[in-house]
Coordinates of C-alpha atoms in Angstrom, one line a residue:
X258 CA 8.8 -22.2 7.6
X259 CA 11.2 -19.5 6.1
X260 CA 12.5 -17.0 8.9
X261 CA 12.3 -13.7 7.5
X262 CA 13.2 -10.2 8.9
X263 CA 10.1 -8.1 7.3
X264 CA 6.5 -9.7 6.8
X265 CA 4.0 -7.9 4.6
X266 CA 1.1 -9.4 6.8
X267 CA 0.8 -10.8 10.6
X268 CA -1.1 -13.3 11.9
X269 CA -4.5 -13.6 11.7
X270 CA -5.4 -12.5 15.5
X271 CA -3.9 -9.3 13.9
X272 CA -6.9 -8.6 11.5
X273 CA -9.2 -9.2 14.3
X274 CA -7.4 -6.6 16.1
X275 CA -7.6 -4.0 13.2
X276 CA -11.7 -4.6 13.4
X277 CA -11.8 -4.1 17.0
X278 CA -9.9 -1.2 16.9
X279 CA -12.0 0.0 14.3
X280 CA -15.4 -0.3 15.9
X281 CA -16.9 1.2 18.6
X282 CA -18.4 -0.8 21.6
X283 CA -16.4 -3.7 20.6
X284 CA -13.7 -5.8 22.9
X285 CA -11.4 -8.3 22.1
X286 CA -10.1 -10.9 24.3
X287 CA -7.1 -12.8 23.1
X288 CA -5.8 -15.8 24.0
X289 CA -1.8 -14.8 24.2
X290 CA 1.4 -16.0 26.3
X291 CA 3.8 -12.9 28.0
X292 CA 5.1 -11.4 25.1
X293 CA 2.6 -11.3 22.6
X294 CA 1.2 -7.8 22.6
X295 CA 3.4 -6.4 20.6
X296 CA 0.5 -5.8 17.9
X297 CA -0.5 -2.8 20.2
X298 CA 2.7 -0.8 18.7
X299 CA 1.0 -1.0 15.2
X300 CA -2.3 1.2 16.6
X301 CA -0.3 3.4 19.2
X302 CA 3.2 4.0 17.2
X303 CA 2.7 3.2 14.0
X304 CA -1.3 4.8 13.4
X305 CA -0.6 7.5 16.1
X306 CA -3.7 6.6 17.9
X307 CA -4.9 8.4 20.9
X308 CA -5.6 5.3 22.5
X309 CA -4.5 1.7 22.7
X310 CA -6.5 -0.7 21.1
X311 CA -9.1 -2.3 22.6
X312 CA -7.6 -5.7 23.5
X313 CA -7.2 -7.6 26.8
X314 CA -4.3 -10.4 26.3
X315 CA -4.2 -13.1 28.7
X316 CA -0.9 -13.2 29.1
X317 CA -0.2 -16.5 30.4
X318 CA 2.8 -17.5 31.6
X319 CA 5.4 -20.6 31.5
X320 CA 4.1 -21.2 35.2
X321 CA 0.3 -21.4 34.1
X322 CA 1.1 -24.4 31.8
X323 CA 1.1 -26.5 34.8
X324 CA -2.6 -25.8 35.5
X325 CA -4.7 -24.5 33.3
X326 CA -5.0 -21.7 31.1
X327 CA -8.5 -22.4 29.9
X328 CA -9.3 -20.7 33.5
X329 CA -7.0 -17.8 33.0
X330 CA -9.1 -17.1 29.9
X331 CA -12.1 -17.6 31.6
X332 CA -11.1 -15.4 33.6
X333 CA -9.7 -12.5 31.1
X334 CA -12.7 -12.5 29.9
X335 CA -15.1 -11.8 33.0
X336 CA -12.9 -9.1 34.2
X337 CA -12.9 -7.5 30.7
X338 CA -16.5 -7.0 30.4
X339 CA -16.4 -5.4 34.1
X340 CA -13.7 -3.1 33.1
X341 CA -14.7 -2.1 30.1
X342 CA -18.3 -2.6 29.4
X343 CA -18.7 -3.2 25.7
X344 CA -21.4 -3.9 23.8
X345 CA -19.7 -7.2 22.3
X346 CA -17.1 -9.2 22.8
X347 CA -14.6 -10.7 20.5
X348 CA -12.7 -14.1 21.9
X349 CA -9.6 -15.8 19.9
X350 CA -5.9 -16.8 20.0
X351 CA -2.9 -15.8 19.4
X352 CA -1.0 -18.3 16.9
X353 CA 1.0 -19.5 19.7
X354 CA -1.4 -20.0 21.7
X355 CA -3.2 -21.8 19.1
X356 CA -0.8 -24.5 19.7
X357 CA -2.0 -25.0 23.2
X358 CA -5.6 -26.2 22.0
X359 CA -8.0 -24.1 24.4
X360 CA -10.5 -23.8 22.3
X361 CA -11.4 -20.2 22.9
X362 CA -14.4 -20.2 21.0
X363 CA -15.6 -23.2 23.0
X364 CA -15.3 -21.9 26.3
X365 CA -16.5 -18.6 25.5
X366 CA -20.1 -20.4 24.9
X367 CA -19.7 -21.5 28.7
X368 CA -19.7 -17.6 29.7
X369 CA -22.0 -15.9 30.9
X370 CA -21.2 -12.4 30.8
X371 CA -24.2 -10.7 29.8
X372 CA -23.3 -9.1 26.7
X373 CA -23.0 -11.0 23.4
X374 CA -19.9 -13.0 22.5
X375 CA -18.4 -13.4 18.9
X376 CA -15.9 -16.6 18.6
X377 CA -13.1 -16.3 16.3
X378 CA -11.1 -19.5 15.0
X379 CA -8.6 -18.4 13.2
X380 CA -6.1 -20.4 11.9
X381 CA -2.8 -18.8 12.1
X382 CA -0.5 -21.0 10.6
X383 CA -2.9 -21.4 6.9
X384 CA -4.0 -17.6 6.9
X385 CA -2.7 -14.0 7.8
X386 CA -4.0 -10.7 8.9
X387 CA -6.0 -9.7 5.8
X388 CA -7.9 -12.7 5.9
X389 CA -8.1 -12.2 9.6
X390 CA -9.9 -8.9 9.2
X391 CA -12.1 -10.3 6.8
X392 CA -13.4 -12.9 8.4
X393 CA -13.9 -11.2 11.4
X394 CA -15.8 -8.4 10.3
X395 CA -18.0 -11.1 8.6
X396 CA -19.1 -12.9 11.6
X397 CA -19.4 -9.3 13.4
X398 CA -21.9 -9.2 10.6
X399 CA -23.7 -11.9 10.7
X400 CA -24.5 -11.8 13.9
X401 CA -25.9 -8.5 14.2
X402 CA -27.3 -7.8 11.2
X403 CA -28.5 -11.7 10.2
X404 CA -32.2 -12.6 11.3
X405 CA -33.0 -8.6 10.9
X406 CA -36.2 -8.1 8.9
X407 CA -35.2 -6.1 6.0
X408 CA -37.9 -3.2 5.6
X409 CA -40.5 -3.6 2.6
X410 CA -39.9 0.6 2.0
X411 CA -35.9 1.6 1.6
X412 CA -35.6 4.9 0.1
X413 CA -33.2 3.9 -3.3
X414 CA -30.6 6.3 -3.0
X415 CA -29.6 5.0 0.6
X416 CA -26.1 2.8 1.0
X417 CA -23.8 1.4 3.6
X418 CA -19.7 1.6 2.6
X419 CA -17.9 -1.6 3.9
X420 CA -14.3 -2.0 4.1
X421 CA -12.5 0.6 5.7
X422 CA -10.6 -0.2 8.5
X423 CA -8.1 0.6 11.0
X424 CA -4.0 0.1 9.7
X425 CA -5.5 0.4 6.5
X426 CA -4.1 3.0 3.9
X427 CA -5.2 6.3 4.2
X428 CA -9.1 4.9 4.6
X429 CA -9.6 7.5 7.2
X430 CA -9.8 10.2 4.3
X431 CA -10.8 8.0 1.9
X432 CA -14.1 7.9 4.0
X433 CA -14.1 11.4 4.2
X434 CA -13.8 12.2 0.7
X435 CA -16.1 9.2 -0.9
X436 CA -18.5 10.4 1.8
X437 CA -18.3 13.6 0.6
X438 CA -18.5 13.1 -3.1
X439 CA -22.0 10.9 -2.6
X440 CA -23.6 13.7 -0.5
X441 CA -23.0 15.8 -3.8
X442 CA -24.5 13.3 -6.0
X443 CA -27.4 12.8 -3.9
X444 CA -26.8 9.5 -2.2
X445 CA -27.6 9.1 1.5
X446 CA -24.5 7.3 3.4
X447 CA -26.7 5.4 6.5
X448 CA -23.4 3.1 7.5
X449 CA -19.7 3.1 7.2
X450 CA -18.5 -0.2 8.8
X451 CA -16.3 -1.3 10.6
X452 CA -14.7 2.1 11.2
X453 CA -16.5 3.7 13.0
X454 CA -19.2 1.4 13.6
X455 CA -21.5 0.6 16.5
X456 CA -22.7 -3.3 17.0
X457 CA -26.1 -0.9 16.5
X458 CA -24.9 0.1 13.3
X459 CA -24.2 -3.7 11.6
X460 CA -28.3 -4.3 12.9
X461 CA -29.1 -1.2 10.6
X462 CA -27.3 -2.3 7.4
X463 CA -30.3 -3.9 6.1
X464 CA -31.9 -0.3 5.8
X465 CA -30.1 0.4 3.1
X466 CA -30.8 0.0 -0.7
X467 CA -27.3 -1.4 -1.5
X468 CA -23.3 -1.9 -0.4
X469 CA -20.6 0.2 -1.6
X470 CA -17.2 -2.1 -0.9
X471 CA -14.5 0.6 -0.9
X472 CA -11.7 -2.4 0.2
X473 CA -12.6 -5.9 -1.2
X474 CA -10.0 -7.4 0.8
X475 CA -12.0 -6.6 4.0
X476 CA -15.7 -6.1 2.9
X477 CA -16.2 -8.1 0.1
X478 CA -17.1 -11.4 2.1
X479 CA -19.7 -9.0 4.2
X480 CA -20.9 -7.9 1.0
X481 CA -21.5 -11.0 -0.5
X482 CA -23.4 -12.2 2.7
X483 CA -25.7 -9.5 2.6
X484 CA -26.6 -9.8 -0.7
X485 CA -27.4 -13.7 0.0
X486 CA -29.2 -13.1 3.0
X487 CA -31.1 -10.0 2.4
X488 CA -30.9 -9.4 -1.7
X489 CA -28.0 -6.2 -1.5
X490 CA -26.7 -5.3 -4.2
X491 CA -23.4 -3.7 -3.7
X492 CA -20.9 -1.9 -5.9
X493 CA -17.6 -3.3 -6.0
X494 CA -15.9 -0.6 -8.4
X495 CA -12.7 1.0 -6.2
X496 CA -12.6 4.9 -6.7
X497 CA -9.0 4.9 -7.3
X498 CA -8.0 7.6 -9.8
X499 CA -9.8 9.5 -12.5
X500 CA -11.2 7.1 -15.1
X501 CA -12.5 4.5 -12.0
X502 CA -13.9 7.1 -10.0
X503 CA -16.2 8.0 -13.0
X504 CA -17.1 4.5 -13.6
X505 CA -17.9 4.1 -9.4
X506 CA -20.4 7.0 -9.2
X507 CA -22.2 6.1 -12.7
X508 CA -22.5 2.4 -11.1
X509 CA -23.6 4.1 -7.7
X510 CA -26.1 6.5 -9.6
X511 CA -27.6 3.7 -11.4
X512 CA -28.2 1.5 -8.2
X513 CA -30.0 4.6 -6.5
X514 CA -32.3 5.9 -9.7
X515 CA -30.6 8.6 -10.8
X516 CA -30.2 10.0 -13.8
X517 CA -27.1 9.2 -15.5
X518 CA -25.9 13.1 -15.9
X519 CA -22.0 14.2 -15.4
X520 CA -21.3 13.6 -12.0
X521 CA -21.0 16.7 -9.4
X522 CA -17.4 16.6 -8.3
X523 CA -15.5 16.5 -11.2
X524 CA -14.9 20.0 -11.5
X525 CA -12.3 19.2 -8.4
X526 CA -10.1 16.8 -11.1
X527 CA -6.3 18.9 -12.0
X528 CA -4.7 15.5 -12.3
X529 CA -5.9 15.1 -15.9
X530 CA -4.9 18.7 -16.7
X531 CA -1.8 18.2 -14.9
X532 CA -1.0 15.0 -16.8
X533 CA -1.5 16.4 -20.6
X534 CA 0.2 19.8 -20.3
X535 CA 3.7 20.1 -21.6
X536 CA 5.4 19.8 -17.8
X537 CA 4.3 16.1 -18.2
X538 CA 6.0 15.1 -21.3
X539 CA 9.0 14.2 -19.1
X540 CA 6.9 11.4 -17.8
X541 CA 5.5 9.7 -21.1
X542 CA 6.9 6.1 -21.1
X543 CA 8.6 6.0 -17.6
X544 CA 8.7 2.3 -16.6
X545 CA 6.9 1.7 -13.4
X546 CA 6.7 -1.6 -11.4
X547 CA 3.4 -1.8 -8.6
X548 CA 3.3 -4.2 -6.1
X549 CA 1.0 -4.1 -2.5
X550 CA -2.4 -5.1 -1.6
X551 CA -4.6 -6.4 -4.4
X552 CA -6.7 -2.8 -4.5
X553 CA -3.9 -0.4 -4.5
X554 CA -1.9 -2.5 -7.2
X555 CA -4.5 -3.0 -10.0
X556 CA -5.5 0.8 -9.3
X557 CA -2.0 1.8 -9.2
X558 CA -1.1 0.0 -12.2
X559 CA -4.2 1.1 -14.2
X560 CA -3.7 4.8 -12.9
X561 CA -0.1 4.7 -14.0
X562 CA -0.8 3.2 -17.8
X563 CA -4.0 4.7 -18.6
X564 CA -3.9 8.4 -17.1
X565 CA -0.3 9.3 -16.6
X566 CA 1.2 7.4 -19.8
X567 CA 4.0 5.7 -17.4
X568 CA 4.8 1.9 -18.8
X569 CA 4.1 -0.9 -16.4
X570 CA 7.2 -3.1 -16.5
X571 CA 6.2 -5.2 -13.0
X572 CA 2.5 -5.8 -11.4
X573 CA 2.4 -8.0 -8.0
X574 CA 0.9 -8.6 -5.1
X575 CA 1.2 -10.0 -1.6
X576 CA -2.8 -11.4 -1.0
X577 CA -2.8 -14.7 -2.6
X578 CA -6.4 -14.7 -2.2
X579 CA -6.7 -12.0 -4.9
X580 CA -3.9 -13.4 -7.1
X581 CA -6.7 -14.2 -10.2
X582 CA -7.5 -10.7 -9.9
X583 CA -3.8 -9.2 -9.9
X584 CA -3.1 -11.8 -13.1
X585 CA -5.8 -11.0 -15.0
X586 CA -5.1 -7.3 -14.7
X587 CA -1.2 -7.8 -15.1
X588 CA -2.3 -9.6 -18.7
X589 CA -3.8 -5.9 -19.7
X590 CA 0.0 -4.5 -19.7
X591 CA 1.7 -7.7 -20.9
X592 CA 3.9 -8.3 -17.8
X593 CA 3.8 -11.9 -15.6
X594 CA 2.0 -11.3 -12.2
X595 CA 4.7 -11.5 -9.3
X596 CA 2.7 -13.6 -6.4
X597 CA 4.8 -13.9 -3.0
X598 CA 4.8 -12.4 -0.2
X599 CA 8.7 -12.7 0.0
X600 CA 10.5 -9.3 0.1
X601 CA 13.6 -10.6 -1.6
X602 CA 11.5 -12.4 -4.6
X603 CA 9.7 -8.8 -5.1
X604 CA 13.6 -7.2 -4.6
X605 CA 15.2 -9.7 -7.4
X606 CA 11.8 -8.6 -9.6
X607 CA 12.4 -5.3 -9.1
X608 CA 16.3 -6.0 -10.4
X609 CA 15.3 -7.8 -13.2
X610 CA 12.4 -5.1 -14.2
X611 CA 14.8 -2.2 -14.2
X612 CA 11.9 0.2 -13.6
X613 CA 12.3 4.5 -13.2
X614 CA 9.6 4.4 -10.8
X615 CA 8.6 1.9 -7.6
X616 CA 5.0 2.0 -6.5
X617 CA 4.6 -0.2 -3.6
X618 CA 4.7 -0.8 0.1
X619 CA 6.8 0.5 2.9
X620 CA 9.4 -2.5 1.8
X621 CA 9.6 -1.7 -1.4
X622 CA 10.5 2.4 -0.5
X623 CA 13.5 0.2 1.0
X624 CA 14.4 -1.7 -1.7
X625 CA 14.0 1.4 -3.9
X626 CA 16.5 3.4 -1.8
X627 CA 19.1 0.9 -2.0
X628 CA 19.1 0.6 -5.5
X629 CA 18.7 4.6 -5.9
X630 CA 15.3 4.6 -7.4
X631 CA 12.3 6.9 -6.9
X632 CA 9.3 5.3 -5.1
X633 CA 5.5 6.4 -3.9
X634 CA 4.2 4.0 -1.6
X635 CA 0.7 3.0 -2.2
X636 CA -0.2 0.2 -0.2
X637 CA -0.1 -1.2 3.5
X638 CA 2.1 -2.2 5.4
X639 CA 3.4 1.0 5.7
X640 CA 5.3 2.8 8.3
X641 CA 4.3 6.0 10.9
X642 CA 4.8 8.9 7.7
X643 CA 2.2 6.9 5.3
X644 CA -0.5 8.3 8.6
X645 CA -0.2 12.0 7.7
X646 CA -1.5 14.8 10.0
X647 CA -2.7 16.6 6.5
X648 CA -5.9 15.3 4.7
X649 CA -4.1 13.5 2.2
X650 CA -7.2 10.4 0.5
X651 CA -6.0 8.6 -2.4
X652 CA -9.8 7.8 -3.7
X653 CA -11.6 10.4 -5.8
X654 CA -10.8 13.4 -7.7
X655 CA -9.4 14.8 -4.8
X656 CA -7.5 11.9 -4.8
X657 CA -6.1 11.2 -7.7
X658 CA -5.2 15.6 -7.4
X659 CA -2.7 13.5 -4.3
X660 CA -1.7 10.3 -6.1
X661 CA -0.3 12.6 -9.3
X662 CA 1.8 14.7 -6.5
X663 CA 2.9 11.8 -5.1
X664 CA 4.1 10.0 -7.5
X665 CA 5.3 12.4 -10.3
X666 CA 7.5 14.5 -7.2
X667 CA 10.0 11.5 -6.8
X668 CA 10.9 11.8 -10.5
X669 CA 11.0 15.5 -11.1
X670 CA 13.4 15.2 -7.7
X671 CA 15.4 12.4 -9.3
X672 CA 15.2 15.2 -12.1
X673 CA 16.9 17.9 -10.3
X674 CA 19.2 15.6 -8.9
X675 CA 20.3 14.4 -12.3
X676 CA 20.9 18.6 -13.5
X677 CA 22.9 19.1 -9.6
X678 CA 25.0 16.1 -11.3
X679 CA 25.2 17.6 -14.8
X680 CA 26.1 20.7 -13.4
X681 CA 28.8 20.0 -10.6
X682 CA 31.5 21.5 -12.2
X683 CA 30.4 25.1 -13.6
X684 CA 31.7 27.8 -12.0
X685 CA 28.7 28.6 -10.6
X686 CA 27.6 25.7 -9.3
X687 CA 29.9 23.8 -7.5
X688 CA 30.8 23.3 -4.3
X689 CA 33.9 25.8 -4.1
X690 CA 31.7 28.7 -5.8
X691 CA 31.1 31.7 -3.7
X692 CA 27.8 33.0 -3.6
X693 CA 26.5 34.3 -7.3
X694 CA 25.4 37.3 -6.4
X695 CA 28.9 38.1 -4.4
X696 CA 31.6 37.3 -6.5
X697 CA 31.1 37.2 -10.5
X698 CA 33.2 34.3 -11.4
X699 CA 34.1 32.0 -8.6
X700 CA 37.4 30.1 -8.7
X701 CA 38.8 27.3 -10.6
X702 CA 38.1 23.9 -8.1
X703 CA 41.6 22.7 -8.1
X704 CA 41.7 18.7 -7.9
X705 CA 45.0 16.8 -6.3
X706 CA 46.6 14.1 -8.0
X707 CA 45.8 11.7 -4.8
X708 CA 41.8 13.2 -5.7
X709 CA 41.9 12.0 -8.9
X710 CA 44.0 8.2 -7.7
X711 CA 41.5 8.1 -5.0
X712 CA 38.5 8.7 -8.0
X713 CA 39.9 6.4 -10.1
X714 CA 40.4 3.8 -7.6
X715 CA 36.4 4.1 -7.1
X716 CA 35.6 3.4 -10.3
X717 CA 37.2 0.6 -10.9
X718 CA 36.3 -1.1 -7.8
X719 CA 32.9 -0.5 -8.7
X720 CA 33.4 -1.7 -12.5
X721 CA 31.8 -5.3 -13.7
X722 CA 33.6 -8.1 -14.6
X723 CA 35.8 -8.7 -17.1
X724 CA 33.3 -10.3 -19.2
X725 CA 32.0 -6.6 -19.5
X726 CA 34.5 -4.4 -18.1
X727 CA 34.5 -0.5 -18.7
X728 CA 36.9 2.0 -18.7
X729 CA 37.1 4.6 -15.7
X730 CA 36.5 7.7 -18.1
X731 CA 33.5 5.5 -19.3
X732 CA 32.2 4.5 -15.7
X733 CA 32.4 8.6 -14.8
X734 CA 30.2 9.2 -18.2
X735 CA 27.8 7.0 -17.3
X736 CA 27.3 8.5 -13.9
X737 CA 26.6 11.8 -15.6
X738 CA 23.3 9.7 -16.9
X739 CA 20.6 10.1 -14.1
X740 CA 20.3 7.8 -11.5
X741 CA 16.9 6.4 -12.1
X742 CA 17.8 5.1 -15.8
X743 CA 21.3 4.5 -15.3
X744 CA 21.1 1.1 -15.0
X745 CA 19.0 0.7 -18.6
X746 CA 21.6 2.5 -20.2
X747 CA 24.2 0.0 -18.8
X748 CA 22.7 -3.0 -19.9
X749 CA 21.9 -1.5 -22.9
X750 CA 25.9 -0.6 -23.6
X751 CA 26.9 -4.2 -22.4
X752 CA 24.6 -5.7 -25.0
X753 CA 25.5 -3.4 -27.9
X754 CA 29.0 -4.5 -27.0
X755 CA 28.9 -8.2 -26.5
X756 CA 27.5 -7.7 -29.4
X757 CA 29.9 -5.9 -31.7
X758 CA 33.1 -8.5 -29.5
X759 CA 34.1 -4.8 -27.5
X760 CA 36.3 -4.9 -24.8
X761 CA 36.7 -2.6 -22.6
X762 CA 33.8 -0.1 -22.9
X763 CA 34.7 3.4 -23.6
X764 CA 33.1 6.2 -23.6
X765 CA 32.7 6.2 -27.7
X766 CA 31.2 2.8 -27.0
X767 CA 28.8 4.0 -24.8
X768 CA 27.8 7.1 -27.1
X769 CA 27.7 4.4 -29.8
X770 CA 25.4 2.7 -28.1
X771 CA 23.1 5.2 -27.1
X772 CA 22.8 5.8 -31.0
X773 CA 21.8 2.6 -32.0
X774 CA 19.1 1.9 -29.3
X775 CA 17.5 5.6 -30.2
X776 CA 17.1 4.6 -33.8

């Protein structure tokens, strides 16, 4: 086991958690020593829920290992169906409490509680909280919606979504906005599930003519189920940006009967304008490297060659249950699929990819500060500013209208970071100038002798080895290139002079350089 100080999923028991917190009605009892609940800081810090999570721990203690801790569960779980009342409870462990061999699921079949009970065995040391979510919502499912008798009459524009969930990315307005864009096309939304969801609501998916699975990583197993069991066919295409939002409500439209016509909704698309007018230039070619959950990557990725013209230089994920999928689109932009769920092995990629632009997760905005380029996150995990006050959905036209912002804003402020740079020393500009519109010409900056040692100093300190050493007036030219390509133009210069035997690098070599790599 590698100790590590950031973790892109938790446990299992933590997936279970998101589905409980999602639904409505539903309780979860976990199996947990003192010290375990810190998972309640994801929902009430990190979501900014107005409630904790509906969760009883157990909370056992170093003393209750001398008796027994089966009967503190037991227990746990009678008082929590006083307390609380649900409509169904949820029973499981903890990974550490794993270790301790209750059998949760077991003894929750001894119960008697009056309301159903839903085991979980998760196993937390060969699966994480994805999976955990997954899994759960599918046995929620197949116990309240299996041995339903599917109606002989279901009106064929009717649909259940599955998938969103809560921790997961934006999926509050994604709801809203795909919910939204079927009314408009006609198609009658009977369930969303789990969030939101009653145990009512999981008997009623059957009503419905087919699934819509918005997040594969969490519906896709309840999906497939449904269609086993009762013959659902379910749509599987994530809205995600312009081009797959077209191809989701043609597939949608075709399920329910309706006539393949231009979609309404569409009409609300300025990404596409955005992208092609003249403003956008600026962005043609800009090397981008994606990495978070398996949905949000392969959109991400798609989004970023097909409709904004970036180039995908890196294409990862964390789900190793989804890798095929992440490989198979990496092989559409020529670059190797980066599978790991290790922070520094996606860092080092990063490194080696050299990109202008970081789409990923709340990890990767950290690895893109310290190496000074722009990033968007995308993907969970993310951190308390990723759960916006404003509507702010990253499905649909609407948005793909949020994803452009998002993403094209940390460049066009690397931009205007780059001209602050270029700028520094007119009169006008910098920082000894008066105010332009009190004092014509400001005066000259005067710079000391120890200024310029001190600046000098810097550079050098900061320049490679000797193997590829560079002068200090060339190391101050090349920080008058912006940030975000800085390092391309390095290498670039290094190569030209390995190359052509060059040592030191000078500022002709670097102009030198920069001719021969524009040819």
């Amino acid at each position: 086991m590698k100790l590590t100080m950031w973790t892109y999923e938790g446990p299992p028991h933590v997936g279970a958690m998101r589905i409980a917190a999602s639904m409505k009605g539903v309780h979860y009892v976990l199996h947990a020593p003192q010290g375990d609940t810190y998972a309640d800081l994801l929902f009430t810090m990190i979501e900014r829920r107005q409630s904790r999570p509906p969760v009883t721990y157990t909370t056992f203690q170093a003393r209750d290992l001398a008796g027994s801790t089966a009967d503190v569960f037991k227990t746990a779980c009678r008082d929590a169906v006083e307390r609380f009342q649900p409509d169904a409870l949820l029973v499981g462990a903890s990974c550490t409490a794993e270790l301790l061999q209750d059998d949760p699921a077991g003894l929750a079949r001894t119960l008697d509680v009056g309301i159903p009970v839903v085991p979980l065995e998760l196993p937390s040391y060969q699966k994480k909280e994805a999976w955990g979510a997954a899994e759960t919502f599918y046995r929620l499912v197949r116990n309240f919606a299996g041995g339903r008798e599917r109606p002989t009459e279901i009106a064929p524009n009717s649909c259940n979504i599955l998938g969103p969930s809560a921790l997961g990315f934006r999926n509050r307005d994604d709801v809203t906005e795909i919910c939204r864009l079927l009314a408009a096309n006609g198609i009658d939304v009977r369930v969303v599930a789990p969030l939101g969801a009653t145990v009512a609501d999981l008997a009623r998916l059957p009503e419905a003519a087919f699934n819509i699975v918005l997040y594969p990583e969490i519906g896709d197993s309840a999906a497939r189920y449904l269609k086993k069991t009762f013959g659902m066919p379910f749509v599987s295409t994530v809205p995600i940006g312009i081009g797959a939002t077209r191809t989701f409500l043609a597939e949608v439209r075709a399920l329910a009967g309706l006539p393949s016509d231009q979609p309404v909704g569409e009409a609300e698309d300025r990404a596409t304008w955005y992208s092609r007018s003249i403003d956008s230039n600026y962005l043609t070619n800009k090397r981008v490297f994606v990495f978070g959950d398996a949905t949000h990557a392969i959109a991400a990725a798609r989004i970023a060659a097909r409709e904004l013209g970036f180039k995908v230089c890196g294409l990862g994920t964390y789900m190793r249950e989804f890798a095929r999928e992440v490989r198979e689109a990496a092989e559409e932009f020529g670059v190797e699929a980066l599978i790991s769920d290790d922070h520094l092995d996606v860092e080092q990629a990063i490194i080696d990819a050299r990109p202008e632009l970081v789409l990923g997760t709340q990890m990767e905005r950290h690895i893109a500060k310290r190496l000074r380029v722009p990033c968007a996150v995308i993907s969970s995990p993310v951190h308390v500013q990723d759960f916006p006050a404003r509507y702010s959905p990253q499905m649909g036209f609407e948005g793909a209208n949020v994803i452009f912002d998002s993403w094209v804003h940390p460049l066009m402020m690397g931009l205007e970071e780059h001209l602050l740079q270029m700028f520094r020393d007119d009169f006008e500009f910098n920082d000894g100038a008066q105010a332009s519109h009190l004092h014509g010409h400001a005066p000259e900056a005067t710079v000391s002798v120890a200024e310029t040692t001190e600046a000098d100093v810097a550079v050098m300190a900061e320049a490679p080895a000797a193997d590829a050493a560079w002068t200090p007036d060339a190391e101050r030219e090349l920080k008058k290139i912006p940030f975000f390509v800085r390092g391309k133009a390095r290498r670039n210069t290094e190569i030209f002079a390995a190359r052509k035997g060059i040592r030191p690098i000078t500022v002709e070599t670097l102009y030198d350089a920069k001719a021969h790599f524009a040819r």
